Coordinates of C-alpha atoms and ligand atoms in Angstrom, one line a residue:
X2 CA 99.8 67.2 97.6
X3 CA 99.6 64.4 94.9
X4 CA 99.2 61.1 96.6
X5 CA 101.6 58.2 95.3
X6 CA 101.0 54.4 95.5
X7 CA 103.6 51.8 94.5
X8 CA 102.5 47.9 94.1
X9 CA 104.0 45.1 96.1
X10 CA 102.6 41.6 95.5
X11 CA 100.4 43.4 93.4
X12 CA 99.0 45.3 96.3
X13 CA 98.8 49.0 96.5
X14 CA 100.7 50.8 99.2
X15 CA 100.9 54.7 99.6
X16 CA 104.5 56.2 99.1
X17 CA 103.9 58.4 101.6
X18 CA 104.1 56.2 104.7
X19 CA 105.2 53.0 103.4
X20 CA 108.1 51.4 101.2
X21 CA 109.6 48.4 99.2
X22 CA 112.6 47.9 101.7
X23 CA 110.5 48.3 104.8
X24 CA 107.9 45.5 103.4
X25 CA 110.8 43.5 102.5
X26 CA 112.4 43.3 105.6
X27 CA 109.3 43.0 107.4
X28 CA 108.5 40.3 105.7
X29 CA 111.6 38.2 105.7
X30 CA 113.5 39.7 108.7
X31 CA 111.2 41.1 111.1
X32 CA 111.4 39.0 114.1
X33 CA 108.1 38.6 115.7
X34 CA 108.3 37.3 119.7
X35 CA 106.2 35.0 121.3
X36 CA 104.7 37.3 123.7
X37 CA 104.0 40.2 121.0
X38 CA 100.6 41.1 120.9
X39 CA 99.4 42.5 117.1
X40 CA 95.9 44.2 116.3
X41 CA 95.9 43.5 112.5
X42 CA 93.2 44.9 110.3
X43 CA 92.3 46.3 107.0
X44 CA 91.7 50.2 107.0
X45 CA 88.6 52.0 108.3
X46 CA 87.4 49.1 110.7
X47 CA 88.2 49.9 114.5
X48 CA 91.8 50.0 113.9
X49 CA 92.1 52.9 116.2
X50 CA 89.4 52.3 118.7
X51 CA 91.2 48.8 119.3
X52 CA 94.6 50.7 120.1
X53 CA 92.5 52.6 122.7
X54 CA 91.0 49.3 124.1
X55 CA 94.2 47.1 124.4
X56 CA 96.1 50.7 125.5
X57 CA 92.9 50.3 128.6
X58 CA 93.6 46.7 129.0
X59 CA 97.6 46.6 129.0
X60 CA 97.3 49.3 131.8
X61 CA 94.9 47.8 133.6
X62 CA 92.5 49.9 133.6
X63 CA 94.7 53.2 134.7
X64 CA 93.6 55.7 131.8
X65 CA 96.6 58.0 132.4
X66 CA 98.7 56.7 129.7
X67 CA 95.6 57.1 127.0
X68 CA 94.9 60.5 128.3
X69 CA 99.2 61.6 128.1
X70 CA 100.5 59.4 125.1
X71 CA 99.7 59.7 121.4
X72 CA 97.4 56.3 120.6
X73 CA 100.7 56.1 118.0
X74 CA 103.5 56.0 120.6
X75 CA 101.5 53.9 122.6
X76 CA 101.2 51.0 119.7
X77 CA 103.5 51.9 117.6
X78 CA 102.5 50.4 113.8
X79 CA 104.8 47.6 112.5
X80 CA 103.9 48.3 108.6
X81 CA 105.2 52.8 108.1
X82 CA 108.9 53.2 107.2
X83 CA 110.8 55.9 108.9
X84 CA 108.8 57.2 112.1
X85 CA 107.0 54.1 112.4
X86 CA 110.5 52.0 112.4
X87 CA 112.0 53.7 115.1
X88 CA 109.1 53.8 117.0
X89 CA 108.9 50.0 116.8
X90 CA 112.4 49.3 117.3
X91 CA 111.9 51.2 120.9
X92 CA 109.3 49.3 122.3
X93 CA 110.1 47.0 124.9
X94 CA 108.6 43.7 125.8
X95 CA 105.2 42.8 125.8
X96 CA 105.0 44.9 122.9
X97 CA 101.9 45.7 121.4
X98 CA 101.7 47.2 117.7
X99 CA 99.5 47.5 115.1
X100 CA 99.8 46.6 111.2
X101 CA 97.4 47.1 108.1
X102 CA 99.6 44.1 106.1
X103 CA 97.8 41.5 104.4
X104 CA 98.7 38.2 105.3
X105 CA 101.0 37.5 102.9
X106 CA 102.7 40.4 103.3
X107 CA 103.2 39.5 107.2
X108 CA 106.9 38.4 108.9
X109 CA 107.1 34.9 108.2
X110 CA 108.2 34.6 111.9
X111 CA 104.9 34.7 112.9
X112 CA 104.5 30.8 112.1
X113 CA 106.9 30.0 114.2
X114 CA 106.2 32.0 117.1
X115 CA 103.1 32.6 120.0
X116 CA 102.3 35.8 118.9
X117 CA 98.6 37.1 119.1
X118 CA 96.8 38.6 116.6
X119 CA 93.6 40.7 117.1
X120 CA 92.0 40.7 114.0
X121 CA 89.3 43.1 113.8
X122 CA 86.9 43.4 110.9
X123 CA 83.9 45.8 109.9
X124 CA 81.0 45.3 107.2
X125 CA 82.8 46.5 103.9
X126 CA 80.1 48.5 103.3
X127 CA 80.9 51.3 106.2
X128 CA 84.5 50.4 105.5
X129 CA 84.0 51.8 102.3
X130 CA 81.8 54.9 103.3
X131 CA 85.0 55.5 105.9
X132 CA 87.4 55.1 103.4
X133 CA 85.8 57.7 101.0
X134 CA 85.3 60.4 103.5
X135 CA 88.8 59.4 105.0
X136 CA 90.5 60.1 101.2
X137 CA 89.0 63.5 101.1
X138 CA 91.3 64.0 104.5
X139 CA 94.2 62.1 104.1
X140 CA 97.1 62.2 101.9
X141 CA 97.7 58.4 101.7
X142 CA 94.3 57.6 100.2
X143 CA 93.7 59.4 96.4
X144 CA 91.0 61.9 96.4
X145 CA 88.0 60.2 95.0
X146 CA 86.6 61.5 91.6
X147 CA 82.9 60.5 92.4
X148 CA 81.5 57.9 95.0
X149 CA 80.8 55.5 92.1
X150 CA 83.9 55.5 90.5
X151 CA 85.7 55.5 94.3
X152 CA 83.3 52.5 95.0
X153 CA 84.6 50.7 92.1
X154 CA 88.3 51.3 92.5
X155 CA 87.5 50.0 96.4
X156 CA 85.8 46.2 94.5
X157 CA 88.5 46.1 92.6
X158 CA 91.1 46.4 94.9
X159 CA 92.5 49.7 93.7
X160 CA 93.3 51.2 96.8
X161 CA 95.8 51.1 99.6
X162 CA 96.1 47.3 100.9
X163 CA 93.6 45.8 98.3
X164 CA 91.0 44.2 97.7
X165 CA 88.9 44.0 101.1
X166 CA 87.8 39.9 100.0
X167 CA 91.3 38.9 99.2
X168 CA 92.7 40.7 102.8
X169 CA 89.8 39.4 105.0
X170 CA 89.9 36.0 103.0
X171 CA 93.7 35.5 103.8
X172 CA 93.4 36.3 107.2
X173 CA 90.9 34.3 107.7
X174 CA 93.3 31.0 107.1
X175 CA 94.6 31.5 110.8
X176 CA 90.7 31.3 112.4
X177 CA 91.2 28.4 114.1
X178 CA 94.4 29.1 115.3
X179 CA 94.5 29.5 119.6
X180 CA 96.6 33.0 118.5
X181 CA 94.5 34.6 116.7
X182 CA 90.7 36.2 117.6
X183 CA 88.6 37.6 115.1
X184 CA 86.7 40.7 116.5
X185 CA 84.3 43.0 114.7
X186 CA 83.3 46.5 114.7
X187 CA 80.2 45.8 115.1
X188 CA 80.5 43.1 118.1
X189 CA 82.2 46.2 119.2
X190 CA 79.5 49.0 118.5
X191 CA 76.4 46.3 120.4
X192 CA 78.5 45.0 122.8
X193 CA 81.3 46.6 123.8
X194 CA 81.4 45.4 127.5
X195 CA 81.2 41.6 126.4
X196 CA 83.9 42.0 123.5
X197 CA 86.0 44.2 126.2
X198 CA 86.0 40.6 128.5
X199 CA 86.6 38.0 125.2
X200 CA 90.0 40.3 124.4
X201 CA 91.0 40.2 128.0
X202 CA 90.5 36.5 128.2
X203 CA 92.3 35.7 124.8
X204 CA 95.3 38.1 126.5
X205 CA 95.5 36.2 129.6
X206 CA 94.1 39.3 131.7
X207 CA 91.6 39.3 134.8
X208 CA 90.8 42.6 135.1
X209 CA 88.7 43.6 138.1
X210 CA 84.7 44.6 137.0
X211 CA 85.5 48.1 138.2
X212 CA 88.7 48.2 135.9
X213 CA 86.6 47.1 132.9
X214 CA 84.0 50.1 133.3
X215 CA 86.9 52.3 133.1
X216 CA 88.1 50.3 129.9
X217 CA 84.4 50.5 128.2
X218 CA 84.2 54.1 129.5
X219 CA 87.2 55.3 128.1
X220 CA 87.0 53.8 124.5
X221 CA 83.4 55.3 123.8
X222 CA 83.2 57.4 120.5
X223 CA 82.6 60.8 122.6
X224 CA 85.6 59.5 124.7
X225 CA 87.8 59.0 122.2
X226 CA 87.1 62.3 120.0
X227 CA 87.8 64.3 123.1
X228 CA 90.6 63.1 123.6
X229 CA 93.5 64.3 121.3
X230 CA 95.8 61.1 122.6
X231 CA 93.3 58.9 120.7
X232 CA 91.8 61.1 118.0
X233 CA 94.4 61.3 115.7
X234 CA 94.4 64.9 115.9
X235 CA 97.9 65.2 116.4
X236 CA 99.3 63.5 113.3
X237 CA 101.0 65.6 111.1
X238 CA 99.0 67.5 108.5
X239 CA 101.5 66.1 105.7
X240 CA 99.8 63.1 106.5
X241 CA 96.3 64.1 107.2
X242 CA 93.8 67.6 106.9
X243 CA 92.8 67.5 110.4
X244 CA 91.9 71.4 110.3
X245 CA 88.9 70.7 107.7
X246 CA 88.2 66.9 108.7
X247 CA 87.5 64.4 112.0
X248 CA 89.4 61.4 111.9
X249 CA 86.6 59.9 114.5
X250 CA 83.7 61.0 111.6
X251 CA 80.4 59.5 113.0
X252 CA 81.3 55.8 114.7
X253 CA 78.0 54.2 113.5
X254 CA 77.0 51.1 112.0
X255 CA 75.0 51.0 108.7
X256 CA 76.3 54.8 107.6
X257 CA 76.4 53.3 103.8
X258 CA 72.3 53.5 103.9
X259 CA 73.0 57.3 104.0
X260 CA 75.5 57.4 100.7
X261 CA 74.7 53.8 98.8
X262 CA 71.6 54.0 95.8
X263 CA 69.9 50.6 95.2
X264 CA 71.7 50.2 92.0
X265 CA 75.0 50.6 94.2
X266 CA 73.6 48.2 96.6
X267 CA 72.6 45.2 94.3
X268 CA 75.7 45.6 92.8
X269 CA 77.7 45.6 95.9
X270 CA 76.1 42.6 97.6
X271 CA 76.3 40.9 94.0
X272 CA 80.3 41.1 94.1
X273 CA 80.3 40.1 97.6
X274 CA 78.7 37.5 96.7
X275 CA 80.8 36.6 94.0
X276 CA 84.1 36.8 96.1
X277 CA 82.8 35.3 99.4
X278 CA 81.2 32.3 98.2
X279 CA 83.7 29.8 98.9
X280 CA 84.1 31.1 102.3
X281 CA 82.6 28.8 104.8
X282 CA 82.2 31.6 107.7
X283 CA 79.2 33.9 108.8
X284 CA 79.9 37.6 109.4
X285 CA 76.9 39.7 111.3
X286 CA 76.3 42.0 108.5
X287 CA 75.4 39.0 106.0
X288 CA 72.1 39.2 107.4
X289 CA 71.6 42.7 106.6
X290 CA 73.1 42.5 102.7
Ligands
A3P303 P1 83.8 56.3 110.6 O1 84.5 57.0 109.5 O2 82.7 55.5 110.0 O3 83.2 57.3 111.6 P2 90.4 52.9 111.6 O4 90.9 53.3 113.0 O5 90.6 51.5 111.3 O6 90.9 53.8 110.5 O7 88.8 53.1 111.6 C1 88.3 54.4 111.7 C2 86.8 54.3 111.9 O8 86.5 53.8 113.3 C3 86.0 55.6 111.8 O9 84.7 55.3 111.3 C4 86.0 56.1 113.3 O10 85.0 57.1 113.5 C5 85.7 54.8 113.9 N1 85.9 54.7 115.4 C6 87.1 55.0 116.0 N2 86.9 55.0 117.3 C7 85.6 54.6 117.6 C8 84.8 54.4 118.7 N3 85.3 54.6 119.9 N4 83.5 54.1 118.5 C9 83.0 53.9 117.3 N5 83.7 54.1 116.2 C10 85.0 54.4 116.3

């Protein structure tokens, strides 16, 4: 199946699962309520294991509805027309849902609402590993020619949602709002327990210690994968290759030591340099460029 994008804002979206009246009503009509909760992230960075982890926490720790529901039913995302829509328009309050749109892209109700946004974030260097092995398996990323050329495309933006510096950059305006908490994949990956506590704490939830084991216990990798609730493995195959592929690949941190040359690593960290310099904030995997 060839695999469409279309631009909006000069961003590229995939035909398949997302379209120019959807992001227009989104953006201008979409009312957003003050006790919505949103996990907003760019592709390939913990979107999924996040849904697990608030699905935990919104349930207290009862794992039931992980272990019964489809991760897709249970946060429904805001951004894909048809499906998506109606599953969105069904959820009832506190609703929790989950969106890939850059900020600018975003209902402009969110300013004037108390909304939360979970903003979680992973080193573009294993989102772009993900990404690549995740194009090979899905029909809403195109299938890469070479990881070179696919690495390029991903710098300059010329895949779904953009550029990675322009969508972290953008969301990164609201930092210092009380509504919004920046999480990352790799807080995740070293500290799951800790980061489990800060999201309960930004949502307003005591959740007894014996309820957070069952939260950190549940939304491990092997967990998850075992799980066909949470790993994806029931979304249909016009969407994604799940006979061939895993959507829950390896779950490690650093995996673009095993694909990136030293020529493709200078020249990486060179653009991220480039595009980052005028951002006065420190991500973990700085140290490690
Ligand atoms: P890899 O392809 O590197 O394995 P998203 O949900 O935003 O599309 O992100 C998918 C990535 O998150 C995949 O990365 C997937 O394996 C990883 N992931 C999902 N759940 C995870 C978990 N519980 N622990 C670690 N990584 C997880």
């Amino acid at each position: 199946m060839d695999t469409d994008y279309f631009q909006h804002k000069g961003i590229y979206f995939a035909s398949l699962l997302y379209s120019q009246e959807r992001l227009q009503y989104l953006e201008n009509k979409f009312h957003v309520r003050d006790d919505d909760v949103y996990i907003v992230s760019y592709p390939k960075s913990g979107t999924t294991w996040m849904i697990e982890i608030l699905s935990l926490i919104h349930r207290n720790g009862d794992f039931t509805w992980c272990r019964e529901v489809p991760n897709y039913i249970r946060i429904p995302w805001l951004d894909v027309s048809g499906i998506g829509e109606k599953l969105v328009d069904r959820c009832q309050s506190q609703r929790f849902l989950a969106s890939h749109l850059p900020v600018q892209c975003f209902p402009k109700s969110l300013c004037s609402s108390k909304a939360k946004i979970i903003y979680i974030a992973r080193s573009p260097k294993d989102v772009l590993v993900s990404l690549y092995h995740y194009a090979y398996m899905s029909h809403v990323v195109k299938n890469p020619n070479s990881f070179d050329e696919f690495m390029e495309d991903f710098l300059q933006g010329r895949v779904p949602f953009g550029s990675w510096f322009d969508y972290i950059k953008g969301w990164l305006q609201m930092r210092d709002n009380k509504n919004f908490l920046f999480v990352t994949y790799e807080d995740l990956s070293q500290d799951r327990r800790g980061t489990i506590k800060k999201i309960c704490k930004f949502l307003d939830k005591e959740l007894e210690e014996q309820a957070i084991d069952i939260v950190v216990e549940h939304s491990s990798f092997s967990s998850m994968k075992n799980n066909n609730m949470s790993n994806n493995s029931l979304v249909p195959d016009y969407i994604m290759d799940i006979q061939n592929n895993h959507f829950m690949r390896k779950g490690i941190i650093g995996d673009w030591k095993n694909h990136f040359t030293q020529k493709q690593k200078e020249y990486m960290d060179k653009i991220y340099q480039e595009k980052m310099k005028d951002l006065d904030f420190k991500f973990s995997w700085d140290v490690n460029l």
